[in-house]
CSV table of C-alpha atoms and ligand atoms in Angstrom, one decimal:
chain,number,residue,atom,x,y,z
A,119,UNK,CA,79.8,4.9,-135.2
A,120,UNK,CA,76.8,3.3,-136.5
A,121,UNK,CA,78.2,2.6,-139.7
A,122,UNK,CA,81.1,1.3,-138.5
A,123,UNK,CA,79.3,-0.8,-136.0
A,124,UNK,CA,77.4,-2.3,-139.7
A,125,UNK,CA,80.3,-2.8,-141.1
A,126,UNK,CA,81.8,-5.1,-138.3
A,127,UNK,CA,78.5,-7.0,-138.1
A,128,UNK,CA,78.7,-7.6,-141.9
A,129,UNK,CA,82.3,-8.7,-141.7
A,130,UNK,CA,81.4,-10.9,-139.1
A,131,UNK,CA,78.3,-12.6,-141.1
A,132,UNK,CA,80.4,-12.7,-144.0
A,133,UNK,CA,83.2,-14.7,-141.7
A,134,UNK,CA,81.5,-16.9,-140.8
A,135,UNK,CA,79.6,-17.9,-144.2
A,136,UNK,CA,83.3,-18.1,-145.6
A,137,UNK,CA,84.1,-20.3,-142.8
A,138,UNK,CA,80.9,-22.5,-143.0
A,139,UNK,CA,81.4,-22.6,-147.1
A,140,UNK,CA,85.2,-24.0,-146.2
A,141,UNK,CA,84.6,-26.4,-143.8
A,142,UNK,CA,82.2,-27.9,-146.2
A,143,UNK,CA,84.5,-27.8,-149.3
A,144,UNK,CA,87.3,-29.0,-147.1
A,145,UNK,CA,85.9,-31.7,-145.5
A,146,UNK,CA,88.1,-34.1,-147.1
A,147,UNK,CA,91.0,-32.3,-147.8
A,148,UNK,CA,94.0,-32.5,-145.9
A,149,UNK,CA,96.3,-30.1,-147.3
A,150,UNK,CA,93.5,-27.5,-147.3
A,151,UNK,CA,94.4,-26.6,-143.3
A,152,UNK,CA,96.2,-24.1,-143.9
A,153,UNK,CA,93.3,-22.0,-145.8
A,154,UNK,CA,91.0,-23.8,-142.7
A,155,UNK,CA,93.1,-22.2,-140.2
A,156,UNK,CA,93.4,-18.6,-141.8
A,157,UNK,CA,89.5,-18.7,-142.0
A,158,UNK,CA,89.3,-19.6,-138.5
A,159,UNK,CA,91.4,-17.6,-137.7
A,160,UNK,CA,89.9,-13.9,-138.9
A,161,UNK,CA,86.5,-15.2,-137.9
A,162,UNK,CA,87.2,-16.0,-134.1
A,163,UNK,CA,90.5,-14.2,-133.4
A,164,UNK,CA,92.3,-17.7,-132.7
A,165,UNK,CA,92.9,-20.9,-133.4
A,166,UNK,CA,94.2,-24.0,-131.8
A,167,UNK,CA,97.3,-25.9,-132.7
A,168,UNK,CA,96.4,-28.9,-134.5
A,169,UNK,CA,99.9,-30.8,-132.6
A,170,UNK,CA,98.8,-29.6,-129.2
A,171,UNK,CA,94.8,-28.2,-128.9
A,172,UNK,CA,96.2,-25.5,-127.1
A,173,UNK,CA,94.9,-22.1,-128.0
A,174,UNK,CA,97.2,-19.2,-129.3
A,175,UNK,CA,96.8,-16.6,-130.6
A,176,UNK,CA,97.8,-15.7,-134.1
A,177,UNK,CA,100.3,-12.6,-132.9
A,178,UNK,CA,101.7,-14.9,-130.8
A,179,UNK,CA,105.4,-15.9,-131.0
A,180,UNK,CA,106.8,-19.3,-131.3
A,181,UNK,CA,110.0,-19.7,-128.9
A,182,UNK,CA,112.4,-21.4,-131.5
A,183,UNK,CA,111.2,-19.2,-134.4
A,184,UNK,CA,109.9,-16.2,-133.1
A,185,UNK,CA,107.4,-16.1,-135.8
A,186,UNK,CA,103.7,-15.9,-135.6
A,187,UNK,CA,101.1,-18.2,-136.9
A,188,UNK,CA,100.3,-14.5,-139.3
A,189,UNK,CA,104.3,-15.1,-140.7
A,190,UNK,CA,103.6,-18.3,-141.3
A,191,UNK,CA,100.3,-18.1,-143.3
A,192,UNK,CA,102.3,-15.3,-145.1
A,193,UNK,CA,104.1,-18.0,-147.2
A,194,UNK,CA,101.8,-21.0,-147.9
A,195,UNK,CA,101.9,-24.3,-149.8
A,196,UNK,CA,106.3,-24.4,-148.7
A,197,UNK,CA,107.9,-26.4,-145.7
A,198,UNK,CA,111.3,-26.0,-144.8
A,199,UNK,CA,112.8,-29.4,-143.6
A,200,UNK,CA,115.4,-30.5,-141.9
A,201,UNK,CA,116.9,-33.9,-140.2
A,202,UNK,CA,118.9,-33.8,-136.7
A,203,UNK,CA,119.9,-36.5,-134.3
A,204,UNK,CA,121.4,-35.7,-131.0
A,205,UNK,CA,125.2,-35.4,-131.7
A,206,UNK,CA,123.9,-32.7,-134.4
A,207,UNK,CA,121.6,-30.7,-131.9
A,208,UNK,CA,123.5,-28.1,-131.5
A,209,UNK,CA,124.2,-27.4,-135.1
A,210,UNK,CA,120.8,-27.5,-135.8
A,211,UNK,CA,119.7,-24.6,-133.0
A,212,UNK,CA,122.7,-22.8,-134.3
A,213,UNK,CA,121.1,-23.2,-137.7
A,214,UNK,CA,117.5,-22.4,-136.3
A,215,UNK,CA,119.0,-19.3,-134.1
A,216,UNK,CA,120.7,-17.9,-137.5
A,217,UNK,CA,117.0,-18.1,-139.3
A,218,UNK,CA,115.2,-16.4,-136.6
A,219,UNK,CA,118.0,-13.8,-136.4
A,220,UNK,CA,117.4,-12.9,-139.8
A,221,UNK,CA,113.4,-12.5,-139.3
A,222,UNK,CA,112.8,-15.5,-141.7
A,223,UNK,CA,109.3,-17.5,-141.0
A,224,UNK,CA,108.6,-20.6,-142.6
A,225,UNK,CA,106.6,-23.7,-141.7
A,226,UNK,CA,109.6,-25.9,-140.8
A,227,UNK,CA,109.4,-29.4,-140.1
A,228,UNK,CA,112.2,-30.8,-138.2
A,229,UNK,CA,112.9,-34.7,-138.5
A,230,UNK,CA,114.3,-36.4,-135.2
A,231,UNK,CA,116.4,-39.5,-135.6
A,232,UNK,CA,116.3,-40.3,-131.6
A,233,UNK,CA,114.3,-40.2,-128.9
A,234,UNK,CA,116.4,-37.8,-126.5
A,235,UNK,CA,117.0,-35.0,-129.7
A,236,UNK,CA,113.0,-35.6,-130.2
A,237,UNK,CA,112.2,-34.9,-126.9
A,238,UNK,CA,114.5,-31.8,-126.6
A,239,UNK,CA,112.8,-30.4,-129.8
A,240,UNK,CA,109.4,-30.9,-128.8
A,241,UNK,CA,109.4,-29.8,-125.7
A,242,UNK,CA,111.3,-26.1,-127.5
A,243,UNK,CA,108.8,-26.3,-130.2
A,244,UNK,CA,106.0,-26.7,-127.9
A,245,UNK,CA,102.9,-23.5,-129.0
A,246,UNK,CA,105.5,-22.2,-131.7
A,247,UNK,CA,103.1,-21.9,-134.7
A,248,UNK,CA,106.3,-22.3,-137.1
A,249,UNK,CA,108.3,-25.6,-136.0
A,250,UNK,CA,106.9,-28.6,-135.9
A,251,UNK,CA,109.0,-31.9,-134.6
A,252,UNK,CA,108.3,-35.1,-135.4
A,253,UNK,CA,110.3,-38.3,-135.1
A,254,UNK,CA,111.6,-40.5,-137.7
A,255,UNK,CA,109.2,-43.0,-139.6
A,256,UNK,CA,112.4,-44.8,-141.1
A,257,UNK,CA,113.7,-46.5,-137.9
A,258,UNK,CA,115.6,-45.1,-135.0
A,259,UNK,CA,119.4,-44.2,-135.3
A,260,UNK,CA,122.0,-43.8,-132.9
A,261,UNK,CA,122.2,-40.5,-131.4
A,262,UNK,CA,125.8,-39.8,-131.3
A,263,UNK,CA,127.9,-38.0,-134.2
A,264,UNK,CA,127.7,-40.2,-137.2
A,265,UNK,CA,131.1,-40.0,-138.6
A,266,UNK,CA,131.5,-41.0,-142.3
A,267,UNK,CA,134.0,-43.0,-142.2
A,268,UNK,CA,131.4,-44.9,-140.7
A,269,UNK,CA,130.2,-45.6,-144.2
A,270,UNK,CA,127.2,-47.8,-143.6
A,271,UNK,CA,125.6,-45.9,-140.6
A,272,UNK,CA,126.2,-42.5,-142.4
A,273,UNK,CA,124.6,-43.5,-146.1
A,274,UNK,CA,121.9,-44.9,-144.4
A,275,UNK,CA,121.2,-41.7,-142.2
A,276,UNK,CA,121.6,-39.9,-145.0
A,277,UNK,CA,118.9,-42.4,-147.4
A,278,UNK,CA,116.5,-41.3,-145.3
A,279,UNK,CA,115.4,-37.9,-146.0
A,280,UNK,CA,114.2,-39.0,-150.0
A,281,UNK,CA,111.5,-40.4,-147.9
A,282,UNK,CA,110.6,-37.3,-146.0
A,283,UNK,CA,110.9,-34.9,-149.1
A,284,UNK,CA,108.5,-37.4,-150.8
A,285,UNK,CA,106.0,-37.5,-148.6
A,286,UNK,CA,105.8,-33.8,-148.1
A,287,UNK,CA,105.9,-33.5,-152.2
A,288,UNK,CA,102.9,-36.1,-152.0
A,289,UNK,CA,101.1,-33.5,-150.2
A,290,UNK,CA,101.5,-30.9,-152.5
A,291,UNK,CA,104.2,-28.8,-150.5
A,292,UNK,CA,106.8,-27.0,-152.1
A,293,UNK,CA,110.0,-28.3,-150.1
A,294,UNK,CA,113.2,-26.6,-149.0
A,295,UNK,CA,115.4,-29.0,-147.7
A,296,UNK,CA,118.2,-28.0,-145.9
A,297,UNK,CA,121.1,-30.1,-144.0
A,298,UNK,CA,121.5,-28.6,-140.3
A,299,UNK,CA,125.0,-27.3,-140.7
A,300,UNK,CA,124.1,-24.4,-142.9
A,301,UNK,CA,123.8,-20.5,-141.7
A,302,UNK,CA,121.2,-18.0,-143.2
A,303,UNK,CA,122.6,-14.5,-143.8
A,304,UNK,CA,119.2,-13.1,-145.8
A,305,UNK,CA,116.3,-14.6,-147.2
A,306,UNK,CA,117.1,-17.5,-149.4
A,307,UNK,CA,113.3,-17.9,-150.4
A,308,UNK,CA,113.0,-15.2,-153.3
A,309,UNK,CA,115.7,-17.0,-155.4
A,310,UNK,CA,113.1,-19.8,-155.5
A,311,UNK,CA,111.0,-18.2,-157.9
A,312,UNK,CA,110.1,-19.1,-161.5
A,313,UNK,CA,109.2,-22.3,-163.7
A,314,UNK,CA,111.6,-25.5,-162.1
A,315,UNK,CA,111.5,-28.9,-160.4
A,316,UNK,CA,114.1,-28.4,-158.2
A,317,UNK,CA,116.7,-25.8,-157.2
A,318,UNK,CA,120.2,-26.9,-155.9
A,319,UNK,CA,124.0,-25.2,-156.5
A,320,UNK,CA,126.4,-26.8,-158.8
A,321,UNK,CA,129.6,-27.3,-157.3
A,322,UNK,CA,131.3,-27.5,-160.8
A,323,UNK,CA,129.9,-25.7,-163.6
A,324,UNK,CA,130.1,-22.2,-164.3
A,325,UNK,CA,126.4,-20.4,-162.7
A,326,UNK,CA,124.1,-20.4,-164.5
A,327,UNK,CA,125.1,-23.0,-167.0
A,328,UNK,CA,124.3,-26.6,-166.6
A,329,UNK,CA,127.2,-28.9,-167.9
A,330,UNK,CA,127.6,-32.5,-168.3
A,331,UNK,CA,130.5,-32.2,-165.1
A,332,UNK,CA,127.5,-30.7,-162.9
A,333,UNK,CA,127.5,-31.9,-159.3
A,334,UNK,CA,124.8,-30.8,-157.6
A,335,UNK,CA,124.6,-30.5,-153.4
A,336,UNK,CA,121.6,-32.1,-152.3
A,337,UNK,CA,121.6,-31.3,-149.0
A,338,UNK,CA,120.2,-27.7,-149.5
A,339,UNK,CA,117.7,-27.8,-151.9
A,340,UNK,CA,114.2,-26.4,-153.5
A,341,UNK,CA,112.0,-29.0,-154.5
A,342,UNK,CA,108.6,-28.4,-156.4
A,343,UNK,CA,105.6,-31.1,-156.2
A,344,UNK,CA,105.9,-31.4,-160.2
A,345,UNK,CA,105.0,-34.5,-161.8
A,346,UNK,CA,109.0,-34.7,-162.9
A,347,UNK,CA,110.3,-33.9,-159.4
A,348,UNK,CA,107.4,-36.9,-157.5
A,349,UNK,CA,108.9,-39.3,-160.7
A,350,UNK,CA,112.9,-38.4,-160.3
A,351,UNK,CA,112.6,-38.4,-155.9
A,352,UNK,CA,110.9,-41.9,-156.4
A,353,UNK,CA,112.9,-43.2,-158.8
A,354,UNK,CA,115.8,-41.8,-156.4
A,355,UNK,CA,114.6,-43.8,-152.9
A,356,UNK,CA,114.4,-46.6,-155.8
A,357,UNK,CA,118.1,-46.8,-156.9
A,358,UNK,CA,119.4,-46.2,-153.3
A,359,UNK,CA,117.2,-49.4,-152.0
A,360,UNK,CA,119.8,-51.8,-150.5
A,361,UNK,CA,122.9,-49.4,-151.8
A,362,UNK,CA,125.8,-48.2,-149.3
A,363,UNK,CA,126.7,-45.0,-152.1
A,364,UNK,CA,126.2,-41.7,-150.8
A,365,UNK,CA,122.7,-40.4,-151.9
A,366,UNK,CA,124.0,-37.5,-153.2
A,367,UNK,CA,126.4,-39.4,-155.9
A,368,UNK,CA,123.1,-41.5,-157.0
A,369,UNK,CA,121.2,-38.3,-157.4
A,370,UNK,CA,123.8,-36.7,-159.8
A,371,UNK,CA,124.5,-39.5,-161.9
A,372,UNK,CA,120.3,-40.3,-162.3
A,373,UNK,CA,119.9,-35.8,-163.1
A,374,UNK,CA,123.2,-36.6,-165.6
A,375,UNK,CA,121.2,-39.7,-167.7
A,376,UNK,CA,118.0,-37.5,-167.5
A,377,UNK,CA,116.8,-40.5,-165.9
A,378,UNK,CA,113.6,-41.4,-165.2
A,379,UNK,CA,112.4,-38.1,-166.6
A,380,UNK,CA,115.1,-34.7,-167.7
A,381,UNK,CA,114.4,-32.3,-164.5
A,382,UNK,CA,114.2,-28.7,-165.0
A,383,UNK,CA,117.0,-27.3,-162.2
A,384,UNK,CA,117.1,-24.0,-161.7
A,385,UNK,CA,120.9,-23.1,-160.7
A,386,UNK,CA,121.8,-21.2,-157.3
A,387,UNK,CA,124.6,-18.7,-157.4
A,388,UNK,CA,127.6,-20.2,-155.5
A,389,UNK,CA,128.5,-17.1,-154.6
A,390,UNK,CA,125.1,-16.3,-152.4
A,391,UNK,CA,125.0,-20.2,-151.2
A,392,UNK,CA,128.5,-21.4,-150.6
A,393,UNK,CA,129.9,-24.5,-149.5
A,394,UNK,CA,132.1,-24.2,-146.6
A,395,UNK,CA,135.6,-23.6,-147.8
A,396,UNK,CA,133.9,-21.5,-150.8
A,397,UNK,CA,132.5,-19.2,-148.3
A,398,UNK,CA,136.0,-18.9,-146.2
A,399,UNK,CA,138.3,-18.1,-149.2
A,400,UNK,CA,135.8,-15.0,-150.1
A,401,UNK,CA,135.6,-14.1,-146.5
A,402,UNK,CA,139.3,-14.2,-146.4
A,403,UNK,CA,138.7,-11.5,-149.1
A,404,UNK,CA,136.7,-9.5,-147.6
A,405,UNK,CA,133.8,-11.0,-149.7
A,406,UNK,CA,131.7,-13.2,-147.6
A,407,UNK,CA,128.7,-11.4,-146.9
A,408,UNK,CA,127.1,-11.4,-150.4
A,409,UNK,CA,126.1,-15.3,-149.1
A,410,UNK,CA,122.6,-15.7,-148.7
A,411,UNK,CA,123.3,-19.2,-146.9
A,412,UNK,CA,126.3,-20.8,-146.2
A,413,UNK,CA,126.4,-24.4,-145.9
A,414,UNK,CA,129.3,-26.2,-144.3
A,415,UNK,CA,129.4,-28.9,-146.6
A,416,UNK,CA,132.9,-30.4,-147.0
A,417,UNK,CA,133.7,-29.3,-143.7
A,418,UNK,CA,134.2,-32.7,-142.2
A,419,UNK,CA,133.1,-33.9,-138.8
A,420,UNK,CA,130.9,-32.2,-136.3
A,421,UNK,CA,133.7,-30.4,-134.2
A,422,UNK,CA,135.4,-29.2,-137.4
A,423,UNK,CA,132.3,-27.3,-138.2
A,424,UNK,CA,131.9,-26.2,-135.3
A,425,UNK,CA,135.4,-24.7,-134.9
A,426,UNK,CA,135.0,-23.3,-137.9
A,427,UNK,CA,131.9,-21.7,-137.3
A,428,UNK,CA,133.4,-20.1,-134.1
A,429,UNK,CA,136.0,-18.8,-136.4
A,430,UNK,CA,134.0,-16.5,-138.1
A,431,UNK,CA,131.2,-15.1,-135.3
A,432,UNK,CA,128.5,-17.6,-136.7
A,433,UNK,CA,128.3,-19.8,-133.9
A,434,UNK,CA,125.1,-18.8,-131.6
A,435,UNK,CA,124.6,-20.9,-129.5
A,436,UNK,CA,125.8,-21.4,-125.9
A,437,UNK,CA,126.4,-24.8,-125.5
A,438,UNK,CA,127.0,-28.2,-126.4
A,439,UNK,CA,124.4,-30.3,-127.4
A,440,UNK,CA,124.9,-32.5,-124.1
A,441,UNK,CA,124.7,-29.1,-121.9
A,442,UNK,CA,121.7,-28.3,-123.9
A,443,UNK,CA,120.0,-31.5,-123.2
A,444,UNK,CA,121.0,-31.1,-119.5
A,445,UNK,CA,119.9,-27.7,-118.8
A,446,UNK,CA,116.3,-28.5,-120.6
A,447,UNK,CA,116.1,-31.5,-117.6
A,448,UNK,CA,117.3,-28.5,-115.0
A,449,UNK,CA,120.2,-29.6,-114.0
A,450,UNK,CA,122.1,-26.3,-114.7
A,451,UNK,CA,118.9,-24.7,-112.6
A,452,UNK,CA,118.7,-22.6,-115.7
A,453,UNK,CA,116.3,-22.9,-118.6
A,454,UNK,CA,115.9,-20.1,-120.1
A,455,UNK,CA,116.4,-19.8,-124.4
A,456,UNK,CA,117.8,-16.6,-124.3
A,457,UNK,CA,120.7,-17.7,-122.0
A,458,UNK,CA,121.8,-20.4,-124.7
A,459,UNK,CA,121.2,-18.6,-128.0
A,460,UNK,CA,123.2,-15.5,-128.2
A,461,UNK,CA,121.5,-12.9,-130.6
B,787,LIG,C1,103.2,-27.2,-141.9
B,787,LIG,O1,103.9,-28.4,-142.3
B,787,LIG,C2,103.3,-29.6,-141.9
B,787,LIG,C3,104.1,-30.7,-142.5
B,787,LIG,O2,105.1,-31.0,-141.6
B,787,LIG,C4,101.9,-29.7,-142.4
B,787,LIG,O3,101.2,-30.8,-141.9
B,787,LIG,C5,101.1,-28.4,-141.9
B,787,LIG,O4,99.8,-28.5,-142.4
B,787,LIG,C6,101.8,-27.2,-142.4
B,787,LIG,N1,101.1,-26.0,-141.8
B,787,LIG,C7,100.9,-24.9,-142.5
B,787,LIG,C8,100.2,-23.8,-141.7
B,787,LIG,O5,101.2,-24.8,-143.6
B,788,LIG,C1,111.0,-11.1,-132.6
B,788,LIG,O1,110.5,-10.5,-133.7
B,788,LIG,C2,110.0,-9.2,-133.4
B,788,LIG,C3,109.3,-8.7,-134.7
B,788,LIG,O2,110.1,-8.8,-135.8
B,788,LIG,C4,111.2,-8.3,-133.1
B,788,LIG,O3,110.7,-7.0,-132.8
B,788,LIG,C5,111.8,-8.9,-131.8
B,788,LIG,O4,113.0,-8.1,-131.5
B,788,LIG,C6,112.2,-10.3,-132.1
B,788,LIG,N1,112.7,-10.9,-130.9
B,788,LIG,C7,113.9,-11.6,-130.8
B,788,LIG,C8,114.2,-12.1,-129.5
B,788,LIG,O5,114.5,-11.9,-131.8
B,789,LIG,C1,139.1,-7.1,-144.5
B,789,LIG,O1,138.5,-6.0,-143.7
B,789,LIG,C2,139.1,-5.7,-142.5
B,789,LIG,C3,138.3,-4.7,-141.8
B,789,LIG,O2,137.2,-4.2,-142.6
B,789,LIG,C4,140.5,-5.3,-142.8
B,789,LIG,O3,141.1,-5.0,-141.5
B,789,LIG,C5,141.3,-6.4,-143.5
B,789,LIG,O4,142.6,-6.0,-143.8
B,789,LIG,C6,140.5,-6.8,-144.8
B,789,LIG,N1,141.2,-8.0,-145.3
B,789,LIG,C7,141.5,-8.0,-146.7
B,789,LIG,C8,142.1,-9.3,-147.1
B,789,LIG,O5,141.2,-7.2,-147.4
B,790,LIG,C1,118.9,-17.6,-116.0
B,790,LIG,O1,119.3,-16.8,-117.1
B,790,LIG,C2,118.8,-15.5,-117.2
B,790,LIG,C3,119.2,-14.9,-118.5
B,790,LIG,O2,120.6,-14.9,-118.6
B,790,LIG,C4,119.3,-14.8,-115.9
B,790,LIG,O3,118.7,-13.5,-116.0
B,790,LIG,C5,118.8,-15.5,-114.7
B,790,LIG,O4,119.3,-14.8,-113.6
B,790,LIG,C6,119.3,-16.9,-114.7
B,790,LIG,N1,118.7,-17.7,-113.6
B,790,LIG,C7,119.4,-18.5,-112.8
B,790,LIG,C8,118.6,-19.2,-111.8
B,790,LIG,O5,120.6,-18.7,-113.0
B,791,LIG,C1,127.5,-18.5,-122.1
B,791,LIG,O1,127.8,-19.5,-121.2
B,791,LIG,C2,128.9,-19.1,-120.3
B,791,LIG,C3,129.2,-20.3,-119.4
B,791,LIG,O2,128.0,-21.0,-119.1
B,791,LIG,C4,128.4,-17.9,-119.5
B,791,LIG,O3,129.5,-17.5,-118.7
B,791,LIG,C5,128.1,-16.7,-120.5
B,791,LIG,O4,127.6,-15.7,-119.8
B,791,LIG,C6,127.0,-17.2,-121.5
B,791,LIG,N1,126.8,-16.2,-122.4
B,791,LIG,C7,125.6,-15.8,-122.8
B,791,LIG,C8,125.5,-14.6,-123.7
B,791,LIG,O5,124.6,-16.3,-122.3
């Protein structure tokens, strides 16, 4: 008894002196909160949330993730963004509600493009130590579906998330970017691993070889905070300033000229992360679920996807993104998450 009593009191001391020692070393440090918060964390048994100053505590679980601020610290220096605007809302829970399904926590930041999506998000992500919402730095955009045959409206949604990735990658974080119409089977995080800049599937070569036909999908991929991946997503925004091209064209042909700098890309297996009508010819075969994540990508439109999702059991969620928007407000007199996600 008494020795155990020692040992708490040491632990305690020793706490503390750790926490005093990090405060002091951190002072100016932004991207050192996460190691701030852990140390707070074992020395008092809780911290607050930097977004909100309300106290949790650390076995508590987020609504939208159902992670704990323990997951989260399980997988530091990485941020898992994402971009939604209204119209998209529902694809994006679906998205969210697939993650949590398969027990995945990671810091996720989620980018709102208008006020009413921001406010839904918030208010869900409101305590949860894993999602954090914030709303666009890059100008306000309509919140209905932006088609693309609406060229102008659609490249420039789609210009915008360069800047996010960058400034994230400024900080240091390792960056999974991931388009809202994608659905997580397993956990896509341990095929991130080894020396590269970024990490994105090639719609045309053969895996793993890189070929001078690559195409690469930007909208789910693994950036590091190299030196080559901060000089190609700069020089990226750069050639996109002014342009109506699709971002994703611009990217490819800059990775094809090795220009500014020849980027290191580690390949992902189209078989684990297929595009859309990839993933429903092997499912058609019987083959589908090998796919780590699936990303609806050349699926067009919002109600396409949707249907298609619905098609194969991987639609989760119980309403529309109007509905959704609705019952958060109370006029369905129902609010609770578990009656829109079905798990
Ligand atoms: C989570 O990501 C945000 C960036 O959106 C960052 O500010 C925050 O420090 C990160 N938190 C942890 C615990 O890594
Ligand atoms: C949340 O996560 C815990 C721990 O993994 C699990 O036991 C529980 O069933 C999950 N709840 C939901 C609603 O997914
Ligand atoms: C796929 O599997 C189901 C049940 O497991 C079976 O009924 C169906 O015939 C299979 N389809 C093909 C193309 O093998
Ligand atoms: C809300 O939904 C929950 C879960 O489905 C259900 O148990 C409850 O009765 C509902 N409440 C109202 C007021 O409809
Ligand atoms: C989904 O919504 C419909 C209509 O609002 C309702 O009848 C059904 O019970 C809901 N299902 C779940 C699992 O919440």
């Amino acid at each position: 008894m008494a020795v155990t009593r020692i040992f708490q009191v040491l632990f305690f001391l020793q706490s503390v002196a750790l926490l005093a020692y990090i405060i002091h070393w951190s002072r100016n440090c932004d991207s050192c909160v996460i190691l701030k918060t852990a140390m707070i964390n074992q020395a008092t048994g809780n911290v607050y949330s930097k977004a909100t100053n309300v106290p949790f505590a650390s076995t508590e679980r987020g609504q939208l993730s159902n992670c704990t601020l323990y997951d989260i610290l399980q997988r530091p220096g990485v941020v898992m963004l994402t971009t939604t605007n209204l119209g998209f809302l529902d694809m994006t829970m679906n998205m969210l509600a697939s993650v949590r399904r398969v027990g995945i926590c990671v810091n996720t930041t989620i980018i709102a493009e208008d006020k009413k999506v921001y406010k839904y998000l918030h208010k869900k992500a409101e305590g949860d130590p894993a999602v954090h919402v914030v709303m666009t730095n890059s100008g306000l955009m309509q919140s209905g579906e932006v088609k693309r045959k609406n060229a102008r409206t659609y490249f420039d949604l789609l210009k915008k998330r360069q800047g996010y990735v960058f400034s994230l990658l400024e900080q240091g974080f390792e960056v999974l970017f991931t388009d809202s119409d994608t659905f997580w089977f397993r956990d896509p995080f341990r095929y991130f691993q080894g020396d590269f800049d970024m990490s994105m599937m090639d719609t045309n070569s053969p895996y793993p070889t890189r070929t001078s036909r690559a195409h690469y999908c930007a909208g789910f991929s693994y950036m590091k905070p190299t030196i080559v991946t901060l000089m190609f997503v700069k020089e990226w925004i750069r050639s996109l300033k002014g342009k109506q091209i699709m971002d994703q064209i611009v990217m490819n042909k800059l990775l094809q000229a090795d220009k500014p700098v020849h980027v290191n890309i580690k390949p992902l297996d189209i078989k684990l992360f297929p595009p859309g009508p990839t993933f429903y010819e092997f499912l058609a075969k019987n083959t589908s679920y090998s796919a780590v994540v699936m990303h609806a990508a050349s699926i067009r439109g919002h109600d396409e996807k949707v249907q298609k999702f619905k098609s194969s059991n991987m639609w989760l969620v119980n309403a529309s993104s109007d509905e959704l928007v609705a019952r958060e407000q109370g006029l369905y007199g129902n609010n609770s998450l578990s009656e829109l996600i079905i798990f």
